[in-house]
mmCIF file of C-alpha atoms in Angstrom:
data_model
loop_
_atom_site.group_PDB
_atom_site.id
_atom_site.type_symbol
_atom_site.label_atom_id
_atom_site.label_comp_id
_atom_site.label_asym_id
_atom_site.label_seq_id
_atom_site.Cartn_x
_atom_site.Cartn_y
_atom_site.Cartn_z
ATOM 1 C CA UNK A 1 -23.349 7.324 10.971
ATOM 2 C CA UNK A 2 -19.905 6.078 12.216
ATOM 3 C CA UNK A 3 -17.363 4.590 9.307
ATOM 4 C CA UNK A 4 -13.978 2.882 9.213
ATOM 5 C CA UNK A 5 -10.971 4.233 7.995
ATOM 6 C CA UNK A 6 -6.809 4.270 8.386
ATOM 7 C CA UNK A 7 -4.519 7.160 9.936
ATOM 8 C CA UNK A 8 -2.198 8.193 7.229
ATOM 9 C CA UNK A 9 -0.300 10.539 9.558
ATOM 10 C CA UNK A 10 -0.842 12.705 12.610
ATOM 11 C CA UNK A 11 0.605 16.350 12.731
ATOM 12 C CA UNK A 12 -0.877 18.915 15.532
ATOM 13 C CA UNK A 13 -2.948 16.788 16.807
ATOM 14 C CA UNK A 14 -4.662 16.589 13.739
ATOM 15 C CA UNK A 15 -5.246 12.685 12.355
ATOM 16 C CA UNK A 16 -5.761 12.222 8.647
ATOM 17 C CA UNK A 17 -7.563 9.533 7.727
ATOM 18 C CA UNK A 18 -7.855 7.742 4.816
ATOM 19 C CA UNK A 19 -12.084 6.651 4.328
ATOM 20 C CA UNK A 20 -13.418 5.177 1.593
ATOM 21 C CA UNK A 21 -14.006 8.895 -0.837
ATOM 22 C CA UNK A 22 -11.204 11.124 0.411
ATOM 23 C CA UNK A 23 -9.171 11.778 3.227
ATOM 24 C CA UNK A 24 -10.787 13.508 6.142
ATOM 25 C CA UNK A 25 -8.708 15.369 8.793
ATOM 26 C CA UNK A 26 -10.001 14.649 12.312
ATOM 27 C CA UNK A 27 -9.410 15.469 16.031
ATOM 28 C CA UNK A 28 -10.160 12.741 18.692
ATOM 29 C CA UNK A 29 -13.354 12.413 20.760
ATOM 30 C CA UNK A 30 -12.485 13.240 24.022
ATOM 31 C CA UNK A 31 -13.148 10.150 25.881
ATOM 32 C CA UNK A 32 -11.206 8.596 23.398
ATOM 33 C CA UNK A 33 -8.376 10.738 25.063
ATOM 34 C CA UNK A 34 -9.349 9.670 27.975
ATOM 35 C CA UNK A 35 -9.848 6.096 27.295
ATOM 36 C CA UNK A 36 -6.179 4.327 26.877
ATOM 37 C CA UNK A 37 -3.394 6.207 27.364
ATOM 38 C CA UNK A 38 -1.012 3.226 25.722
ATOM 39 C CA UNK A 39 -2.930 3.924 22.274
ATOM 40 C CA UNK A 40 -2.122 7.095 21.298
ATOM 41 C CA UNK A 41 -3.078 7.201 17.580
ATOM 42 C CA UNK A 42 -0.154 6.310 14.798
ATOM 43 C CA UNK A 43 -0.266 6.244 11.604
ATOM 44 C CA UNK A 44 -2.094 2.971 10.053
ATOM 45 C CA UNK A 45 -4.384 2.719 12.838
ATOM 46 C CA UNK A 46 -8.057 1.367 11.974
ATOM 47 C CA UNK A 47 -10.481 3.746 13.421
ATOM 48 C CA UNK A 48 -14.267 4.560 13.330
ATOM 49 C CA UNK A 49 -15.235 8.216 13.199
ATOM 50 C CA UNK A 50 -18.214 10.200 12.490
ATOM 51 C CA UNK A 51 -18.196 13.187 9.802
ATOM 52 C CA UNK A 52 -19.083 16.825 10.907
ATOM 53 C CA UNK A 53 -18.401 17.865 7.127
ATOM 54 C CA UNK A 54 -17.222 15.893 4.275
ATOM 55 C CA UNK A 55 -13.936 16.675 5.053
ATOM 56 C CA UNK A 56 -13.501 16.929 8.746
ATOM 57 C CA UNK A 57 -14.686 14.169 11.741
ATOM 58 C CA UNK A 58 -14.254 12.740 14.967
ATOM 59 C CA UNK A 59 -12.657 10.245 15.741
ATOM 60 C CA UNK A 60 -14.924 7.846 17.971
ATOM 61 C CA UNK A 61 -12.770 4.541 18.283
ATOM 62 C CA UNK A 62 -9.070 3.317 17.457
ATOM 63 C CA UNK A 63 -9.685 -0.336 16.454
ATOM 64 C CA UNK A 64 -7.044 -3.475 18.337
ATOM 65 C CA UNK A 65 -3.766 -3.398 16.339
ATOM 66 C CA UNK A 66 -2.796 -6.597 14.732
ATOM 67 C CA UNK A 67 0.890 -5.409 15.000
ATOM 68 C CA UNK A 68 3.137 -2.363 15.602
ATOM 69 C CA UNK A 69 6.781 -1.412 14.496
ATOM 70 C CA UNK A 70 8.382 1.048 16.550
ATOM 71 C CA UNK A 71 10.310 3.226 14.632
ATOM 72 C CA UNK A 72 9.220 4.571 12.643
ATOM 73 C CA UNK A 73 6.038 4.089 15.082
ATOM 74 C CA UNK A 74 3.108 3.044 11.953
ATOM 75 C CA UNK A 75 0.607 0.140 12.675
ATOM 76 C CA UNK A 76 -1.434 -2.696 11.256
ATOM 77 C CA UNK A 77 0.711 -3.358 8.500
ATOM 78 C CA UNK A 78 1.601 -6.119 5.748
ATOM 79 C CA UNK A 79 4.928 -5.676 5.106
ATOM 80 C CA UNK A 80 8.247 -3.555 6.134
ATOM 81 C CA UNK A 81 10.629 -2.441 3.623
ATOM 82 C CA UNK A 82 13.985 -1.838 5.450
ATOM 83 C CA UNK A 83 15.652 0.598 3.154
ATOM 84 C CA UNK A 84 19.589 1.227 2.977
ATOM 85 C CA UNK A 85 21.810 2.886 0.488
ATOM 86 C CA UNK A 86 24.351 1.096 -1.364
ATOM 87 C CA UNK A 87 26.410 4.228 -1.131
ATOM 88 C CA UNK A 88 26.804 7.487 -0.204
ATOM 89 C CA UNK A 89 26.204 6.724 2.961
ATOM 90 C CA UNK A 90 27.507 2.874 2.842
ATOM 91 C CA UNK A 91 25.543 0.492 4.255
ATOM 92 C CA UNK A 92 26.784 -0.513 8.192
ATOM 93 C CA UNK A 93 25.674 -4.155 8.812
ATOM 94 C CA UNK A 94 24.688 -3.391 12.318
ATOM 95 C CA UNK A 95 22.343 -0.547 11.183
ATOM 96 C CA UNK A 96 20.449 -2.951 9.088
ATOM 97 C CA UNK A 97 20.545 -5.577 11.331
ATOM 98 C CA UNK A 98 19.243 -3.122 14.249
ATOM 99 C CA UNK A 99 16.343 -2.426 11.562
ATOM 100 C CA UNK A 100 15.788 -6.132 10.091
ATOM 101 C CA UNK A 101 15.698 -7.063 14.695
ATOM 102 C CA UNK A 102 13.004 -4.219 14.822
ATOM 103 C CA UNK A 103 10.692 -5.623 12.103
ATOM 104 C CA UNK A 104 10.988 -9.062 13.268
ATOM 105 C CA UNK A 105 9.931 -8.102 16.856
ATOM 106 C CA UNK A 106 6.854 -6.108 15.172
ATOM 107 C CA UNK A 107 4.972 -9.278 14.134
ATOM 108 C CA UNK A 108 4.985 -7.931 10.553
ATOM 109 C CA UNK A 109 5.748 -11.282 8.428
ATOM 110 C CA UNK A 110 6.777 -9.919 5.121
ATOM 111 C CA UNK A 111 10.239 -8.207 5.257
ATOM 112 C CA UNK A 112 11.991 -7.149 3.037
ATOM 113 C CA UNK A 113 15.500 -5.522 2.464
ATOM 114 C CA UNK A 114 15.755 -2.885 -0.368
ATOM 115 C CA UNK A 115 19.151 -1.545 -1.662
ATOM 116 C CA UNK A 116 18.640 1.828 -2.987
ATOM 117 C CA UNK A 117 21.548 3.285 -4.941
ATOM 118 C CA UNK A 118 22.838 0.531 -6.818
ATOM 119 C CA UNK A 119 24.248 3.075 -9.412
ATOM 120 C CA UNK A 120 26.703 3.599 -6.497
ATOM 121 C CA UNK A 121 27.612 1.089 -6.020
ATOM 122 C CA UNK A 122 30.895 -0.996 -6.373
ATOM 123 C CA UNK A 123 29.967 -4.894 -5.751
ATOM 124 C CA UNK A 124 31.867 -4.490 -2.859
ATOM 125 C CA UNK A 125 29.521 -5.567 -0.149
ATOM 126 C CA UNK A 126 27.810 -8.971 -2.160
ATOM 127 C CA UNK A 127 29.214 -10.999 0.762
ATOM 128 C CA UNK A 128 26.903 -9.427 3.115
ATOM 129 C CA UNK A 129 23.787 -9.397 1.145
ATOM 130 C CA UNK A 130 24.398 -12.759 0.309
ATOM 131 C CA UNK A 131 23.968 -13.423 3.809
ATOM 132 C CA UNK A 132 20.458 -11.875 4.515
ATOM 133 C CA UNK A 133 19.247 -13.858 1.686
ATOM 134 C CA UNK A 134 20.582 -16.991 2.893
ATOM 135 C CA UNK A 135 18.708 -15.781 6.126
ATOM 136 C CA UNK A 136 15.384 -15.516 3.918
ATOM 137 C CA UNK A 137 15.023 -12.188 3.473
ATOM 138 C CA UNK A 138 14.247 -11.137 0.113
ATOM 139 C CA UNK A 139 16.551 -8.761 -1.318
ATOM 140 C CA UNK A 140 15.972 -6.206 -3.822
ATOM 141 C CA UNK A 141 18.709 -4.158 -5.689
ATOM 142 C CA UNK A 142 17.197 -0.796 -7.226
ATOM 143 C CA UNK A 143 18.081 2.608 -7.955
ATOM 144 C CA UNK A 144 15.427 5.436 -7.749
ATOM 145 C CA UNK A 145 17.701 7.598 -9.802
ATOM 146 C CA UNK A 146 17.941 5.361 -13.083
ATOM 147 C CA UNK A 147 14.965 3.180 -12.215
ATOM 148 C CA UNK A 148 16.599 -0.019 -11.976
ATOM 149 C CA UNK A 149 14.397 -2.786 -10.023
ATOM 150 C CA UNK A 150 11.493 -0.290 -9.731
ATOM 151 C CA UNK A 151 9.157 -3.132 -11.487
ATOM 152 C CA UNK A 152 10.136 -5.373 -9.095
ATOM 153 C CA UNK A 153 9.817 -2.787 -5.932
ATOM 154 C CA UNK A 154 6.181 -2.097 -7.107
ATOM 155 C CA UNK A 155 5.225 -5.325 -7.785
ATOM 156 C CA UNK A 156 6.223 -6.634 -3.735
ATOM 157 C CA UNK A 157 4.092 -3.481 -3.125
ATOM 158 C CA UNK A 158 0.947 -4.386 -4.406
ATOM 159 C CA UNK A 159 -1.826 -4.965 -2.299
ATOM 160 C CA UNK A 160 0.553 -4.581 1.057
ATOM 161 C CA UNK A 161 0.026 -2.366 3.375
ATOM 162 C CA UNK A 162 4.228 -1.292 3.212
ATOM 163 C CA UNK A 163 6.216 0.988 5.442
ATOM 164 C CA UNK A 164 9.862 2.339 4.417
ATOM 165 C CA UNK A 165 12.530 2.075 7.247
ATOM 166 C CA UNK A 166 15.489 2.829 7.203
ATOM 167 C CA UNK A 167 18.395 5.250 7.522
ATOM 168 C CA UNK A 168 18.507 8.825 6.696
ATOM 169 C CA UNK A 169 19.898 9.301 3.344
ATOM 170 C CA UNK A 170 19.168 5.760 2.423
ATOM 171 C CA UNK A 171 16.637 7.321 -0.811
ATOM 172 C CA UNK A 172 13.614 5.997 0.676
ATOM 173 C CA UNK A 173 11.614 9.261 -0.085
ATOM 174 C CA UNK A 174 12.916 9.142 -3.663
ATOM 175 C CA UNK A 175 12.224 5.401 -4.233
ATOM 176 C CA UNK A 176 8.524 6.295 -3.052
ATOM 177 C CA UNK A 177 8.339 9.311 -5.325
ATOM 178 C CA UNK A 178 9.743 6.898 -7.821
#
């Protein structure tokens, strides 16, 4: 009996997927393979699969995608968190604006620009944060080290389907294991 659930990453050529009791590592069907060569599976992808044991299946169908951000390459989400560090490495505006552009052409409608190392940081670049809020995006100021803003990270997170973008170094690993 075929059921529904979401890639949560692809290494190998091995899909995890996320179904409703645990996650089940797949491979695709072969005519799958076959079937669109523009939908190679990414992470976040809706699919329908059939189990050969509780923990392994087969991956029968990868559902339409209701939107996709390119890098990094994840699907069907909610909401993008575009992730920079306050310091160490500063923030570049055109970095963020090159991720902020990406986002907006995913058709993701919830964006969001997070700040990450606030304890860095020396109020010097207000002006330009200033700015993306006056351009509507909601800005958060947090630090993964001392947990500042963490209550207010989670709580944009809840019940989104989120994705962390940003550049290296930027803490978004830490704010997630945060």
């Amino acid at each position: 009996m075929a059921e529904h659930g979401r890639i949560l990453k692809v290494y190998n050529n091995v899909l995890h997927v996320a179904a409703e009791d645990r996650v089940i590592l797949c491979k695709l069907r072969g005519r799958v393979k076959k079937g669109r060569s523009d939908l190679t599976p990414v992470p976040g992808d809706i699919v329908s699969l059939e189990r050969i044991t509780a923990e392994e299946g087969v991956i029968e169908r990868i559902e339409a995608r209701s939107n996709l951000l390119q890098r990094p390459r994840v699907a069907n989400l909610t909401q993008i968190v575009v992730t920079v560090a306050a310091a160490a490495p500063d923030p570049h505006p055109l970095v963020v604006s090159r991720f902020l552009v990406l986002a907006e052409c995913s058709g993701v409608k919830k964006i969001v620009l997070c700040v990450n190392k606030m304890d860095l940081y020396a109020g010097i670049h207000e002006e330009y944060l200033a700015a993306y809020e006056a351009a509507g995006y909601p800005v958060l100021r947090v630090s993964a080290e001392q947990g500042t803003g963490l209550d207010e990270l989670r709580g944009r997170l809840a019940g989104e389907i989120s994705v962390f973008a940003g550049p290296s170094g930027a803490g978004k690993s830490s704010l997630l294991n945060a």
